[in-house]
């Protein structure tokens, strides 16, 4: 592939390729496999992401941004359907966390080791600070808002870390309980 005059498009192509490689092969991702999947030379990949860690950090941030976009859309849909009553943002958050995205768990598990790197973890915290702010701004008592958000985060963590998971009926009961907490 010739050098692109649109580096943002090339970076997006590389991140999409990395996502597919991680989904299909797990943590065994190699830069060669990503470059091949993207149809870009390894040198072209290295121009944009000089190391595997740079690529994985960029992918993790892209996934955070993608989740944020999905959350904004779910929140807008919640408001359109039920109005902007307190708890609308948290209801959208609950719904998203209880609706697994294809390949999402494999990607998260493959990226999890990056969280052990202090500077990467700091960047992830900053990138996800919107979760705390938006939960608190949703109009529910702050303690309840954080309990709902953290319960969703715990569910997500248990699915991706190998901790015991809930059955479908247990998951449905938890979702309904959390949604009930979003109503004053």
Short mmCIF file of N, CA, C and O in Angstrom, two decimals, residues 54-123:
data_model
loop_
_atom_site.label_atom_id
_atom_site.label_comp_id
_atom_site.label_asym_id
_atom_site.label_seq_id
_atom_site.Cartn_x
_atom_site.Cartn_y
_atom_site.Cartn_z
N UNK A 54 2.69 0.69 21.78
CA UNK A 54 2.06 1.92 21.26
C UNK A 54 0.77 1.58 20.52
O UNK A 54 -0.24 2.27 20.66
N UNK A 55 0.82 0.52 19.73
CA UNK A 55 -0.36 0.09 18.99
C UNK A 55 -1.47 -0.33 19.95
O UNK A 55 -2.63 0.07 19.79
N UNK A 56 -1.13 -1.12 20.96
CA UNK A 56 -2.14 -1.61 21.89
C UNK A 56 -2.74 -0.49 22.74
O UNK A 56 -3.94 -0.48 23.01
N UNK A 57 -1.91 0.46 23.15
CA UNK A 57 -2.42 1.60 23.91
C UNK A 57 -3.37 2.41 23.03
O UNK A 57 -4.46 2.82 23.48
N UNK A 58 -3.00 2.64 21.79
CA UNK A 58 -3.88 3.38 20.87
C UNK A 58 -5.18 2.61 20.67
O UNK A 58 -6.27 3.22 20.63
N UNK A 59 -5.11 1.30 20.55
CA UNK A 59 -6.32 0.49 20.40
C UNK A 59 -7.18 0.59 21.65
O UNK A 59 -8.40 0.74 21.55
N UNK A 60 -6.58 0.52 22.82
CA UNK A 60 -7.35 0.64 24.06
C UNK A 60 -8.07 1.98 24.13
O UNK A 60 -9.25 2.05 24.48
N UNK A 61 -7.38 3.04 23.77
CA UNK A 61 -8.02 4.37 23.77
C UNK A 61 -9.12 4.46 22.72
O UNK A 61 -10.16 5.08 22.95
N UNK A 62 -8.90 3.83 21.57
CA UNK A 62 -9.95 3.82 20.54
C UNK A 62 -11.18 3.07 21.04
O UNK A 62 -12.32 3.48 20.77
N UNK A 63 -10.97 1.98 21.78
CA UNK A 63 -12.11 1.24 22.33
C UNK A 63 -12.85 2.05 23.38
O UNK A 63 -14.09 2.01 23.45
N UNK A 64 -12.12 2.80 24.19
CA UNK A 64 -12.76 3.69 25.17
C UNK A 64 -13.59 4.74 24.44
O UNK A 64 -14.75 4.99 24.80
N UNK A 65 -13.02 5.33 23.40
CA UNK A 65 -13.76 6.34 22.62
C UNK A 65 -14.99 5.72 21.97
O UNK A 65 -16.06 6.33 21.95
N UNK A 66 -14.85 4.51 21.44
CA UNK A 66 -15.98 3.84 20.81
C UNK A 66 -17.08 3.57 21.84
O UNK A 66 -18.26 3.79 21.57
N UNK A 67 -16.70 3.12 23.03
CA UNK A 67 -17.69 2.88 24.07
C UNK A 67 -18.39 4.19 24.45
O UNK A 67 -19.60 4.23 24.62
N UNK A 68 -17.61 5.26 24.57
CA UNK A 68 -18.18 6.56 24.92
C UNK A 68 -19.20 6.99 23.85
O UNK A 68 -20.28 7.49 24.18
N UNK A 69 -18.86 6.79 22.60
CA UNK A 69 -19.80 7.13 21.51
C UNK A 69 -21.07 6.28 21.60
O UNK A 69 -22.18 6.79 21.42
N UNK A 70 -20.91 4.99 21.85
CA UNK A 70 -22.08 4.12 21.99
C UNK A 70 -22.93 4.54 23.19
O UNK A 70 -24.15 4.50 23.14
N UNK A 71 -22.26 4.96 24.26
CA UNK A 71 -22.97 5.41 25.46
C UNK A 71 -23.75 6.69 25.18
O UNK A 71 -24.90 6.83 25.60
N UNK A 72 -23.15 7.62 24.46
CA UNK A 72 -23.86 8.85 24.10
C UNK A 72 -25.10 8.54 23.26
O UNK A 72 -26.17 9.11 23.48
N UNK A 73 -24.96 7.61 22.32
CA UNK A 73 -26.11 7.24 21.48
C UNK A 73 -27.19 6.55 22.30
O UNK A 73 -28.39 6.83 22.13
N UNK A 74 -26.79 5.66 23.21
CA UNK A 74 -27.76 4.98 24.07
C UNK A 74 -28.46 5.97 24.99
O UNK A 74 -29.67 5.86 25.25
N UNK A 75 -27.72 6.95 25.48
CA UNK A 75 -28.30 7.98 26.35
C UNK A 75 -29.31 8.82 25.57
O UNK A 75 -30.41 9.11 26.05
N UNK A 76 -28.94 9.20 24.35
CA UNK A 76 -29.87 9.97 23.51
C UNK A 76 -31.13 9.17 23.23
O UNK A 76 -32.24 9.72 23.26
N UNK A 77 -30.98 7.88 22.99
CA UNK A 77 -32.14 7.02 22.74
C UNK A 77 -33.01 6.90 24.00
O UNK A 77 -34.24 6.95 23.92
N UNK A 78 -32.37 6.80 25.15
CA UNK A 78 -33.11 6.73 26.42
C UNK A 78 -33.91 8.01 26.63
O UNK A 78 -35.08 7.97 27.01
N UNK A 79 -33.31 9.15 26.36
CA UNK A 79 -34.00 10.43 26.52
C UNK A 79 -35.15 10.53 25.51
O UNK A 79 -36.26 10.96 25.87
N UNK A 80 -34.91 10.13 24.27
CA UNK A 80 -35.96 10.19 23.25
C UNK A 80 -37.14 9.29 23.60
O UNK A 80 -38.30 9.65 23.34
N UNK A 81 -36.86 8.16 24.20
CA UNK A 81 -37.90 7.19 24.52
C UNK A 81 -38.63 7.51 25.82
O UNK A 81 -39.85 7.42 25.91
N UNK A 82 -37.87 7.90 26.85
CA UNK A 82 -38.44 8.04 28.19
C UNK A 82 -38.31 9.43 28.80
O UNK A 82 -38.72 9.64 29.94
N UNK A 83 -37.70 10.35 28.08
CA UNK A 83 -37.51 11.70 28.62
C UNK A 83 -36.22 11.80 29.41
O UNK A 83 -35.57 10.81 29.71
N UNK A 84 -35.88 13.02 29.75
CA UNK A 84 -34.61 13.29 30.44
C UNK A 84 -34.79 13.31 31.95
O UNK A 84 -34.39 14.24 32.63
N UNK A 85 -35.39 12.26 32.48
CA UNK A 85 -35.58 12.14 33.92
C UNK A 85 -34.27 11.71 34.57
O UNK A 85 -33.40 11.14 33.91
N UNK A 86 -34.10 11.99 35.86
CA UNK A 86 -32.90 11.51 36.55
C UNK A 86 -32.72 10.01 36.33
O UNK A 86 -33.69 9.25 36.30
N UNK A 87 -31.49 9.60 36.14
CA UNK A 87 -31.17 8.20 35.93
C UNK A 87 -31.09 7.78 34.47
O UNK A 87 -30.73 6.64 34.18
N UNK A 88 -31.38 8.68 33.54
CA UNK A 88 -31.38 8.32 32.11
C UNK A 88 -29.99 7.87 31.65
O UNK A 88 -29.86 6.88 30.92
N UNK A 89 -28.95 8.58 32.06
CA UNK A 89 -27.59 8.21 31.65
C UNK A 89 -27.23 6.85 32.23
O UNK A 89 -26.68 6.00 31.53
N UNK A 90 -27.55 6.63 33.50
CA UNK A 90 -27.22 5.36 34.12
C UNK A 90 -28.01 4.20 33.52
O UNK A 90 -27.49 3.09 33.39
N UNK A 91 -29.26 4.43 33.13
CA UNK A 91 -30.01 3.36 32.46
C UNK A 91 -29.32 2.98 31.15
O UNK A 91 -29.20 1.80 30.82
N UNK A 92 -28.85 3.98 30.41
CA UNK A 92 -28.12 3.70 29.18
C UNK A 92 -26.84 2.92 29.49
O UNK A 92 -26.49 1.96 28.79
N UNK A 93 -26.15 3.30 30.57
CA UNK A 93 -24.91 2.61 30.97
C UNK A 93 -25.20 1.16 31.34
O UNK A 93 -24.47 0.25 30.93
N UNK A 94 -26.27 0.94 32.09
CA UNK A 94 -26.65 -0.43 32.46
C UNK A 94 -26.94 -1.25 31.20
O UNK A 94 -26.42 -2.35 31.03
N UNK A 95 -27.76 -0.70 30.32
CA UNK A 95 -28.12 -1.43 29.10
C UNK A 95 -26.89 -1.81 28.28
O UNK A 95 -26.77 -2.95 27.81
N UNK A 96 -25.96 -0.88 28.12
CA UNK A 96 -24.76 -1.18 27.34
C UNK A 96 -23.92 -2.27 28.00
O UNK A 96 -23.37 -3.14 27.32
N UNK A 97 -23.80 -2.21 29.32
CA UNK A 97 -22.97 -3.18 30.02
C UNK A 97 -23.59 -4.57 30.06
O UNK A 97 -22.89 -5.55 30.25
N UNK A 98 -24.89 -4.64 29.89
CA UNK A 98 -25.56 -5.94 29.89
C UNK A 98 -25.82 -6.45 28.47
O UNK A 98 -26.47 -7.47 28.30
N UNK A 99 -25.31 -5.73 27.48
CA UNK A 99 -25.42 -6.15 26.09
C UNK A 99 -24.02 -6.35 25.54
O UNK A 99 -23.39 -5.39 25.09
N UNK A 100 -23.51 -7.56 25.62
CA UNK A 100 -22.14 -7.80 25.17
C UNK A 100 -21.96 -7.44 23.70
O UNK A 100 -22.87 -7.65 22.89
N UNK A 101 -20.80 -6.91 23.38
CA UNK A 101 -20.47 -6.57 22.00
C UNK A 101 -19.60 -7.68 21.44
O UNK A 101 -18.66 -8.15 22.11
N UNK A 102 -19.88 -8.11 20.22
CA UNK A 102 -19.14 -9.20 19.61
C UNK A 102 -17.64 -8.93 19.64
O UNK A 102 -17.17 -7.89 19.19
N UNK A 103 -16.92 -9.87 20.21
CA UNK A 103 -15.47 -9.76 20.26
C UNK A 103 -14.95 -8.84 21.34
O UNK A 103 -13.74 -8.76 21.55
N UNK A 104 -15.83 -8.15 22.06
CA UNK A 104 -15.40 -7.18 23.06
C UNK A 104 -14.64 -7.79 24.21
O UNK A 104 -13.63 -7.24 24.67
N UNK A 105 -15.08 -8.94 24.68
CA UNK A 105 -14.43 -9.56 25.83
C UNK A 105 -13.03 -10.06 25.46
O UNK A 105 -12.10 -9.92 26.24
N UNK A 106 -12.87 -10.62 24.27
CA UNK A 106 -11.56 -11.09 23.84
C UNK A 106 -10.59 -9.92 23.72
O UNK A 106 -9.43 -10.02 24.14
N UNK A 107 -11.07 -8.81 23.18
CA UNK A 107 -10.22 -7.62 23.07
C UNK A 107 -9.81 -7.11 24.43
O UNK A 107 -8.64 -6.80 24.68
N UNK A 108 -10.77 -7.02 25.33
CA UNK A 108 -10.48 -6.51 26.67
C UNK A 108 -9.48 -7.41 27.38
O UNK A 108 -8.53 -6.92 28.00
N UNK A 109 -9.67 -8.71 27.30
CA UNK A 109 -8.75 -9.64 27.95
C UNK A 109 -7.34 -9.50 27.37
O UNK A 109 -6.35 -9.55 28.11
N UNK A 110 -7.24 -9.31 26.07
CA UNK A 110 -5.93 -9.18 25.44
C UNK A 110 -5.24 -7.88 25.83
O UNK A 110 -4.02 -7.81 25.92
N UNK A 111 -6.03 -6.83 26.07
CA UNK A 111 -5.46 -5.53 26.43
C UNK A 111 -5.22 -5.38 27.93
O UNK A 111 -4.51 -4.47 28.35
N UNK A 112 -5.80 -6.24 28.73
CA UNK A 112 -5.72 -6.12 30.19
C UNK A 112 -4.30 -5.99 30.74
O UNK A 112 -4.07 -5.20 31.66
N UNK A 113 -3.32 -6.72 30.21
CA UNK A 113 -1.96 -6.58 30.76
C UNK A 113 -1.40 -5.16 30.68
O UNK A 113 -0.54 -4.79 31.48
N UNK A 114 -1.91 -4.35 29.77
CA UNK A 114 -1.42 -2.97 29.68
C UNK A 114 -1.75 -2.17 30.94
O UNK A 114 -1.05 -1.21 31.27
N UNK A 115 -2.80 -2.55 31.64
CA UNK A 115 -3.21 -1.82 32.84
C UNK A 115 -2.17 -1.93 33.95
O UNK A 115 -2.21 -1.16 34.91
N UNK A 116 -1.24 -2.87 33.84
CA UNK A 116 -0.19 -3.01 34.84
C UNK A 116 0.93 -1.99 34.67
O UNK A 116 1.76 -1.83 35.55
N UNK A 117 0.94 -1.29 33.55
CA UNK A 117 1.97 -0.28 33.29
C UNK A 117 1.46 1.05 33.85
O UNK A 117 0.45 1.57 33.38
N UNK A 118 2.14 1.61 34.88
CA UNK A 118 1.61 2.79 35.57
C UNK A 118 1.23 3.96 34.67
O UNK A 118 0.16 4.54 34.82
N UNK A 119 2.07 4.31 33.70
CA UNK A 119 1.74 5.46 32.84
C UNK A 119 0.56 5.15 31.93
O UNK A 119 -0.23 6.02 31.60
N UNK A 120 0.41 3.89 31.54
CA UNK A 120 -0.74 3.50 30.72
C UNK A 120 -2.01 3.54 31.57
O UNK A 120 -3.03 4.07 31.14
N UNK A 121 -1.92 3.00 32.78
CA UNK A 121 -3.07 3.02 33.68
C UNK A 121 -3.53 4.45 33.95
O UNK A 121 -4.73 4.73 33.94
N UNK A 122 -2.59 5.35 34.15
CA UNK A 122 -2.94 6.76 34.37
C UNK A 122 -3.69 7.32 33.16
O UNK A 122 -4.70 8.01 33.30
N UNK A 123 -3.22 6.99 31.97
CA UNK A 123 -3.89 7.45 30.75
C UNK A 123 -5.30 6.88 30.62
O UNK A 123 -6.23 7.57 30.21
#
